[in-house]
mmCIF file of C-alpha atoms in Angstrom:
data_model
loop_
_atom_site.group_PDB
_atom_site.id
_atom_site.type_symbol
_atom_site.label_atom_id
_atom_site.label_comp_id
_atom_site.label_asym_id
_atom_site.label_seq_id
_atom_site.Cartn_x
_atom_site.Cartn_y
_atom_site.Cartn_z
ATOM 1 C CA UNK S 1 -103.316 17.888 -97.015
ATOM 2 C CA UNK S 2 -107.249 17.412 -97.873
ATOM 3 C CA UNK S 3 -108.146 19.990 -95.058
ATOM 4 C CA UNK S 4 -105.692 21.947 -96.882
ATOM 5 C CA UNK S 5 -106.869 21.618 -100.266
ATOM 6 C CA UNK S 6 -110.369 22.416 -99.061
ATOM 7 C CA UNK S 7 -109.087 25.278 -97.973
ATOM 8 C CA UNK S 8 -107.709 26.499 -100.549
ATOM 9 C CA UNK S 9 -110.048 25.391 -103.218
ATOM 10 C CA UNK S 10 -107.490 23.101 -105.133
ATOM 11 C CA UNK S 11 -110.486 20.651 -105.855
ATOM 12 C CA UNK S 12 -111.915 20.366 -109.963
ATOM 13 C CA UNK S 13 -115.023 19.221 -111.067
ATOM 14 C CA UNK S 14 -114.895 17.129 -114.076
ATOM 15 C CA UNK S 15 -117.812 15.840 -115.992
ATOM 16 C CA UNK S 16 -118.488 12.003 -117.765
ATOM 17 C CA UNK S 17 -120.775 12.649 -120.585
ATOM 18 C CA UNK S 18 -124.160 10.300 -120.671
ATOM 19 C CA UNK S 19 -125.499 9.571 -124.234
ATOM 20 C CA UNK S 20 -128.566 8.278 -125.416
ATOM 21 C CA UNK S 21 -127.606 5.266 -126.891
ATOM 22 C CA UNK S 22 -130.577 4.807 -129.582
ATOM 23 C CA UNK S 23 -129.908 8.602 -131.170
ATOM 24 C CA UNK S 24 -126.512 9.414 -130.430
ATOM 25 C CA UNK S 25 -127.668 12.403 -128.605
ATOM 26 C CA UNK S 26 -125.951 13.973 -125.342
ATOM 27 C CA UNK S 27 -128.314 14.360 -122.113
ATOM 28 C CA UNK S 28 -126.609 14.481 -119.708
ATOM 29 C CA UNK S 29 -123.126 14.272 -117.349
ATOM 30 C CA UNK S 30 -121.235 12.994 -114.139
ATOM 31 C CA UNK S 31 -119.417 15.072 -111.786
ATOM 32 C CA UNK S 32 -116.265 13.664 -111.115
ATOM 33 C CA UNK S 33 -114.149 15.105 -108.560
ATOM 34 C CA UNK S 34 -110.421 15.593 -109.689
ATOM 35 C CA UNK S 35 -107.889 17.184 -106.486
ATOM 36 C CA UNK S 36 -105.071 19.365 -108.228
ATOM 37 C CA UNK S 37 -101.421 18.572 -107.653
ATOM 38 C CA UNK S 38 -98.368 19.589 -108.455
ATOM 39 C CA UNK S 39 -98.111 16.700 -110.789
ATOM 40 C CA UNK S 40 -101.516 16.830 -112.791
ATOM 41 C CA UNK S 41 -105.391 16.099 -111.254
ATOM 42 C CA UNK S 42 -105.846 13.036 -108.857
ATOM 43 C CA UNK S 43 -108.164 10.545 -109.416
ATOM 44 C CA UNK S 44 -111.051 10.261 -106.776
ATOM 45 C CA UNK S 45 -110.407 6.816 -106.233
ATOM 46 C CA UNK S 46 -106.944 7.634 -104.691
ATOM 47 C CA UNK S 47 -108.394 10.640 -101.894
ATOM 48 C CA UNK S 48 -112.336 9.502 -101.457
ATOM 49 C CA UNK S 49 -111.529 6.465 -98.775
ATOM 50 C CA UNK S 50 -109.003 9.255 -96.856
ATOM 51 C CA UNK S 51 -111.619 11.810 -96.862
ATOM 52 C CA UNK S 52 -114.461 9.681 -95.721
ATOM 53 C CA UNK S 53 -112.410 7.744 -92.622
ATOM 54 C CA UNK S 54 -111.490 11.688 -91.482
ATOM 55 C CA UNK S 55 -114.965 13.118 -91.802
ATOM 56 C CA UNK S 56 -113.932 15.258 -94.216
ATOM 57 C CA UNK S 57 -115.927 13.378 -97.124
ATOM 58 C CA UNK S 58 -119.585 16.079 -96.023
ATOM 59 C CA UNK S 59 -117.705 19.338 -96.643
ATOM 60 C CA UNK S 60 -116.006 17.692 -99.836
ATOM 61 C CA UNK S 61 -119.269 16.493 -100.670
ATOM 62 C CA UNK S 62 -120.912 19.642 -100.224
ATOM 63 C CA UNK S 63 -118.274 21.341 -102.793
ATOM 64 C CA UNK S 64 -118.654 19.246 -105.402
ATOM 65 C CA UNK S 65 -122.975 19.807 -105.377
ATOM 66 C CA UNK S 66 -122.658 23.278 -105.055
ATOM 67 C CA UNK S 67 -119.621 23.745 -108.199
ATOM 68 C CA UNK S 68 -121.652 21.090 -110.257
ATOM 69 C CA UNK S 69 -125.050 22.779 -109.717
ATOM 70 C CA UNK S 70 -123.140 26.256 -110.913
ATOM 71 C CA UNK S 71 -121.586 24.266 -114.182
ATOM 72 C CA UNK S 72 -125.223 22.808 -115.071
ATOM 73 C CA UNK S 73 -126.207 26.137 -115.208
ATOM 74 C CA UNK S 74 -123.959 26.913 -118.077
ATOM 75 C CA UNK S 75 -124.591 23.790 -119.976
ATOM 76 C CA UNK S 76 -126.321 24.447 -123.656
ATOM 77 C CA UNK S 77 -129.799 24.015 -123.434
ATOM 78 C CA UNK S 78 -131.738 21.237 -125.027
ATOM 79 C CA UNK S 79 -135.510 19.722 -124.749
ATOM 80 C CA UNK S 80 -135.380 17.394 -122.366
ATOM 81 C CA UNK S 81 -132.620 19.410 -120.415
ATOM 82 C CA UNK S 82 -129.458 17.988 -119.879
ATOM 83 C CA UNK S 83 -129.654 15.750 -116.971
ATOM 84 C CA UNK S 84 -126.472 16.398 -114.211
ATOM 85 C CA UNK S 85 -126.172 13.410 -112.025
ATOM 86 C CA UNK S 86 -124.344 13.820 -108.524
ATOM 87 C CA UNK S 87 -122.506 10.744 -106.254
ATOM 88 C CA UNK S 88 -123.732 10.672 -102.854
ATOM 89 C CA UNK S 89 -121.085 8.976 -100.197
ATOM 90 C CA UNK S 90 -122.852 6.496 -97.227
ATOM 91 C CA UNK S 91 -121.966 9.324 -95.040
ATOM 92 C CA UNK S 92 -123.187 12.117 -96.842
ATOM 93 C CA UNK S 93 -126.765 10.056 -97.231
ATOM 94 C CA UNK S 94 -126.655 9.358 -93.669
ATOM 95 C CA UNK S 95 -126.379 13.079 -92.366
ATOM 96 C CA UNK S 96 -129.064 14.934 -91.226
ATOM 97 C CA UNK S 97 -127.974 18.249 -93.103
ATOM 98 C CA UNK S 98 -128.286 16.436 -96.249
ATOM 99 C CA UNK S 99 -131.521 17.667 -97.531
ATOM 100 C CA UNK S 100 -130.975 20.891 -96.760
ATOM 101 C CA UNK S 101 -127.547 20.788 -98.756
ATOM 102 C CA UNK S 102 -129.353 20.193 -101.868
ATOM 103 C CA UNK S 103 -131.768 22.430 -101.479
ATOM 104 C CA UNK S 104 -129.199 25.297 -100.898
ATOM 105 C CA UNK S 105 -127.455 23.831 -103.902
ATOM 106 C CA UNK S 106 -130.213 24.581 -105.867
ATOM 107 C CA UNK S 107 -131.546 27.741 -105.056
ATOM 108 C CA UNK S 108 -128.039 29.211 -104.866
ATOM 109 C CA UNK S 109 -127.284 28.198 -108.329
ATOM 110 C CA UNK S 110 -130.885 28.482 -109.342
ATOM 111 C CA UNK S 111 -130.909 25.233 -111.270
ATOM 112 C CA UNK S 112 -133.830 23.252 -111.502
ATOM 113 C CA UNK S 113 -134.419 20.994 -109.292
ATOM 114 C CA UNK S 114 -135.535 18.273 -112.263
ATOM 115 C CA UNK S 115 -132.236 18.645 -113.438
ATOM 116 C CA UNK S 116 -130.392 17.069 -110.965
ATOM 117 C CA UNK S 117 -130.129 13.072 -109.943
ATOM 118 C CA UNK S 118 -128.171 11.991 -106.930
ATOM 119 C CA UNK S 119 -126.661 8.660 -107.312
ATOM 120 C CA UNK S 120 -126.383 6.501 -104.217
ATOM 121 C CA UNK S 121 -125.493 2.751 -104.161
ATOM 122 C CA UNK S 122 -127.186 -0.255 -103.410
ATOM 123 C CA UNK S 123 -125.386 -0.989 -100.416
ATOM 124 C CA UNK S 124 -126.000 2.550 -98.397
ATOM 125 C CA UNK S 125 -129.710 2.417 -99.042
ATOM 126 C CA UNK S 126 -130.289 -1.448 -97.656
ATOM 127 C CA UNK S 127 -127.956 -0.359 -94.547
ATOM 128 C CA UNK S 128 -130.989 1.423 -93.018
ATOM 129 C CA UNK S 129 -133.873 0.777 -95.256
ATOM 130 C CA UNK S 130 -136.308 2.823 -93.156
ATOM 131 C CA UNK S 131 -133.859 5.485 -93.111
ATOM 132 C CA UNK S 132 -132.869 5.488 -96.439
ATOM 133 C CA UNK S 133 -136.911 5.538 -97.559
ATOM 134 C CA UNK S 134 -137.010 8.615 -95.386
ATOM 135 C CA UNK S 135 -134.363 10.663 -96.971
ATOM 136 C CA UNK S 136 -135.394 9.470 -99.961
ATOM 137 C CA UNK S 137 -138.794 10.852 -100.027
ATOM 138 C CA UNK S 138 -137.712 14.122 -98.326
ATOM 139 C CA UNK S 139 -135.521 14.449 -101.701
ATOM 140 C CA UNK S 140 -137.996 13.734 -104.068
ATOM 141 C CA UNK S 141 -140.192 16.319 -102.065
ATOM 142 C CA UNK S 142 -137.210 19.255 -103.540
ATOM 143 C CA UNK S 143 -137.894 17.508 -106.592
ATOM 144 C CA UNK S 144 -134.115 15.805 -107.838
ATOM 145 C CA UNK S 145 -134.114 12.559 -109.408
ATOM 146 C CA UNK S 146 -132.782 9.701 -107.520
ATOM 147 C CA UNK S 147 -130.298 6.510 -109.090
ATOM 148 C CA UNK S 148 -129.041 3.586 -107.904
ATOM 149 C CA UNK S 149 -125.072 3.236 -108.481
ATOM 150 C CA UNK S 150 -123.032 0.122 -109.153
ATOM 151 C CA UNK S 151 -126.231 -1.576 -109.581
ATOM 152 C CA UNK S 152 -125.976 -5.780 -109.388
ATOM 153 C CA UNK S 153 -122.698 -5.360 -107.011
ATOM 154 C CA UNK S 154 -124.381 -5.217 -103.717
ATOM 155 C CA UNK S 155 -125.913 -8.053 -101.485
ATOM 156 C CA UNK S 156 -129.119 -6.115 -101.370
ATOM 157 C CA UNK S 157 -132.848 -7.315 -102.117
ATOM 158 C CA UNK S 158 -134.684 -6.266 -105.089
ATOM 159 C CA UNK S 159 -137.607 -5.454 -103.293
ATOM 160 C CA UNK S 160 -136.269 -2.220 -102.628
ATOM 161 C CA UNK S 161 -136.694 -1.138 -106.064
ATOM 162 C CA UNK S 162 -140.429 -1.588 -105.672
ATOM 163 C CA UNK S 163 -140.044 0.063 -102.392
ATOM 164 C CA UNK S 164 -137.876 3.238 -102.915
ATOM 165 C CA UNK S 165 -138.802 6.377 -105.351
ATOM 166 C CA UNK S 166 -135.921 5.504 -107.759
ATOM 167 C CA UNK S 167 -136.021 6.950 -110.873
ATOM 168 C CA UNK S 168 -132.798 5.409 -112.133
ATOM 169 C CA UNK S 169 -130.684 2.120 -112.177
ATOM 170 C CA UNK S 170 -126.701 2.294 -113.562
ATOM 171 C CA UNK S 171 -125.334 -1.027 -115.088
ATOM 172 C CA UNK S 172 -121.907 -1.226 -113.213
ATOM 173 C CA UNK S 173 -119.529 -1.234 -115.551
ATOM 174 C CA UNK S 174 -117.812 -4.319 -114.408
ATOM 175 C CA UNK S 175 -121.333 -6.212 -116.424
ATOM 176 C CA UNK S 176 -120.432 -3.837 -120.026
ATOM 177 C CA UNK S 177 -116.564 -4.630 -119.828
ATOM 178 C CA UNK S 178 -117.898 -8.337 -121.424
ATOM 179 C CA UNK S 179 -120.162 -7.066 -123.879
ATOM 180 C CA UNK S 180 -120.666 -8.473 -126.481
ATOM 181 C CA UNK S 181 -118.961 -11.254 -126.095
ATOM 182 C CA UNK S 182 -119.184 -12.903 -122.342
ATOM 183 C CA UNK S 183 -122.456 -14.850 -122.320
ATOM 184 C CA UNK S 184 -122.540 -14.104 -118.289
ATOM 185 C CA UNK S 185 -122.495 -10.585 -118.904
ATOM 186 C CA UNK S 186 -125.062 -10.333 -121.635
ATOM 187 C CA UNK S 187 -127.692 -12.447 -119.249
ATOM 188 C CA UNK S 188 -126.951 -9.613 -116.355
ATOM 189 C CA UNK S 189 -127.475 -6.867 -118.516
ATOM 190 C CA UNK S 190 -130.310 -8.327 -120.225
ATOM 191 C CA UNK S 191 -132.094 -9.043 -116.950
ATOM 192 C CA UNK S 192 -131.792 -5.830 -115.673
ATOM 193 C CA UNK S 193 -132.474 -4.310 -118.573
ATOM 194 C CA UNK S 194 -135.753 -6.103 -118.962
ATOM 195 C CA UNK S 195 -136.743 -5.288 -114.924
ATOM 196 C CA UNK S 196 -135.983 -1.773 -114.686
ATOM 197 C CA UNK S 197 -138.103 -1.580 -118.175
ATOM 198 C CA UNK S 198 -141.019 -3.427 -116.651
ATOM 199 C CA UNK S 199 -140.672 -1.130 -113.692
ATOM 200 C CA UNK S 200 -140.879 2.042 -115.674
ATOM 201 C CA UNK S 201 -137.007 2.928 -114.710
ATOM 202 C CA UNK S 202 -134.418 4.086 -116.905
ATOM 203 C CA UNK S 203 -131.515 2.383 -116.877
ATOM 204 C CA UNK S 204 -127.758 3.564 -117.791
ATOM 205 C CA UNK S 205 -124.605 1.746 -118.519
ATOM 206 C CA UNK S 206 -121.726 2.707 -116.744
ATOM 207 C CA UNK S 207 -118.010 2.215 -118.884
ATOM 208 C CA UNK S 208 -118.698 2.075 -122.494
ATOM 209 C CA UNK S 209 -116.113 2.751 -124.038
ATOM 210 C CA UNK S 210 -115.464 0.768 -126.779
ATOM 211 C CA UNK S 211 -117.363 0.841 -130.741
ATOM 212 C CA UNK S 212 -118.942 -3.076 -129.781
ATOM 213 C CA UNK S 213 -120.439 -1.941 -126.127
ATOM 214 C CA UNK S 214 -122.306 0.779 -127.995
ATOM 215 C CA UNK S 215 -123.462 -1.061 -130.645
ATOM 216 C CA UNK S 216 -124.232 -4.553 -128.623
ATOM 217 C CA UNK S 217 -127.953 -5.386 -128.693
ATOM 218 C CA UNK S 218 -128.268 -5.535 -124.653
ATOM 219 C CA UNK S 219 -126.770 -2.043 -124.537
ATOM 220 C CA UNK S 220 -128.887 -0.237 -127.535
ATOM 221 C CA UNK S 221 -131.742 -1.809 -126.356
ATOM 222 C CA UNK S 222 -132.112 -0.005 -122.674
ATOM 223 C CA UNK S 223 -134.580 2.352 -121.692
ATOM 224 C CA UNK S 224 -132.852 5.923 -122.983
ATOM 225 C CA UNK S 225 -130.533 7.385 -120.652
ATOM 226 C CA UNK S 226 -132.274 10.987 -120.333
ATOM 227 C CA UNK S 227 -132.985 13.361 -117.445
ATOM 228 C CA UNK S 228 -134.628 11.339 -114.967
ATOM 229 C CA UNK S 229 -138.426 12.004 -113.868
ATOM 230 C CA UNK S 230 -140.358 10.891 -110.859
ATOM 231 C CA UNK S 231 -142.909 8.836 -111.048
ATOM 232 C CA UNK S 232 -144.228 8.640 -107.446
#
């Protein structure tokens, strides 16, 4: 059925907006891949794991860059431009075509390359460090900005962050579900807050959703969540 829906283009792109939390302000937006059924749009959570165990996961991948490049394009514009951020699957990071995927992306759509910030997590770049510093740099030679996902929920060294050309951390959401309240949660958020800052690297929290995450100290307090820029 997913060979057939990439077939038959029956795949949406859907966007989750990013805010600056200090001004209110929108900068920027997910994509979020939503597979059309009969019944209404399926979640990626329910398809990704299928599509990745049958290989399917690069062509998939591949759609969703190319559609979400074309819908940045259309975006209003504002000073600094609105920032479109991209997931990037183990497998996708790990192919050689990658690079090359992005840069079509790009030129095809003619969106700048500043614009754009590929997320990957924590756990794909410490699976091949040397690797991952590799493709890493190649990116950041088109010129996209580069994010660590789910950050705090891998078993990963922070040395990396020292080591790799991030421009990005994002707070998993799991840490903001116990804002303000859960004392363990506030210490997380307020450490990585308070590293990435140090480290000259914006930081965005993931799942707020609720009037008392916006407005809790650890979360108006990060580094504003705006169009990432290299600093390497």
């Amino acid at each position: 059925a997913l060979r057939d829906a990439l077939a038959h283009d029956d795949f949406l792109v859907q966007y989750q907006p990013e805010f600056d939390v200090s001004s209110g302000h929108w900068v920027g937006a997910e994509a979020l891949v939503r597979w059309r059924q009969p019944q209404g749009l399926m979640a990626a959570g329910e398809f990704i794991d299928i599509a990745e165990q049958s290989g399917l996961i690069l062509p998939l991948g591949r759609y969703v860059l190319l559609q979400a490049c074309r819908d940045a394009c259309q975006w209003p514009e504002r000073d600094p431009p609105l920032t479109l951020r991209v997931n990037v699957s183990a497998q996708q990071f790990d192919a050689p075509g990658l690079v090359d995927d992005v840069a079509d992306a790009l030129a095809i759509c003619g969106l700048d390359p500043g614009r754009l910030c590929l997320e990957v997590t924590e756990t794909t770049l410490m699976q091949d460090t040397r690797g991952a510093l590799r493709t890493m740099e190649r990116l950041k030679g088109v010129g996209v900005g580069l994010a660590v996902d789910d950050f705090g929920t891998g078993y990963s060294s922070l040395a990396y962050l020292k080591t790799f050309p991030i421009d990005a951390v994002k707070v998993d959401r799991s840490f903001i579900a116990g804002l303000p309240g859960e004392r363990f949660d506030v210490a997380l958020v307020t450490a990585i807050r308070e590293l990435a800052q140090a480290l000259e690297i914006d930081v965005v929290a993931e799942g707020v959703e609720r009037t008392e995450q916006r407005d809790a100290d650890r979360v108006r307090r990060l580094r504003r969540a705006s169009a990432a820029r290299s600093r390497r």
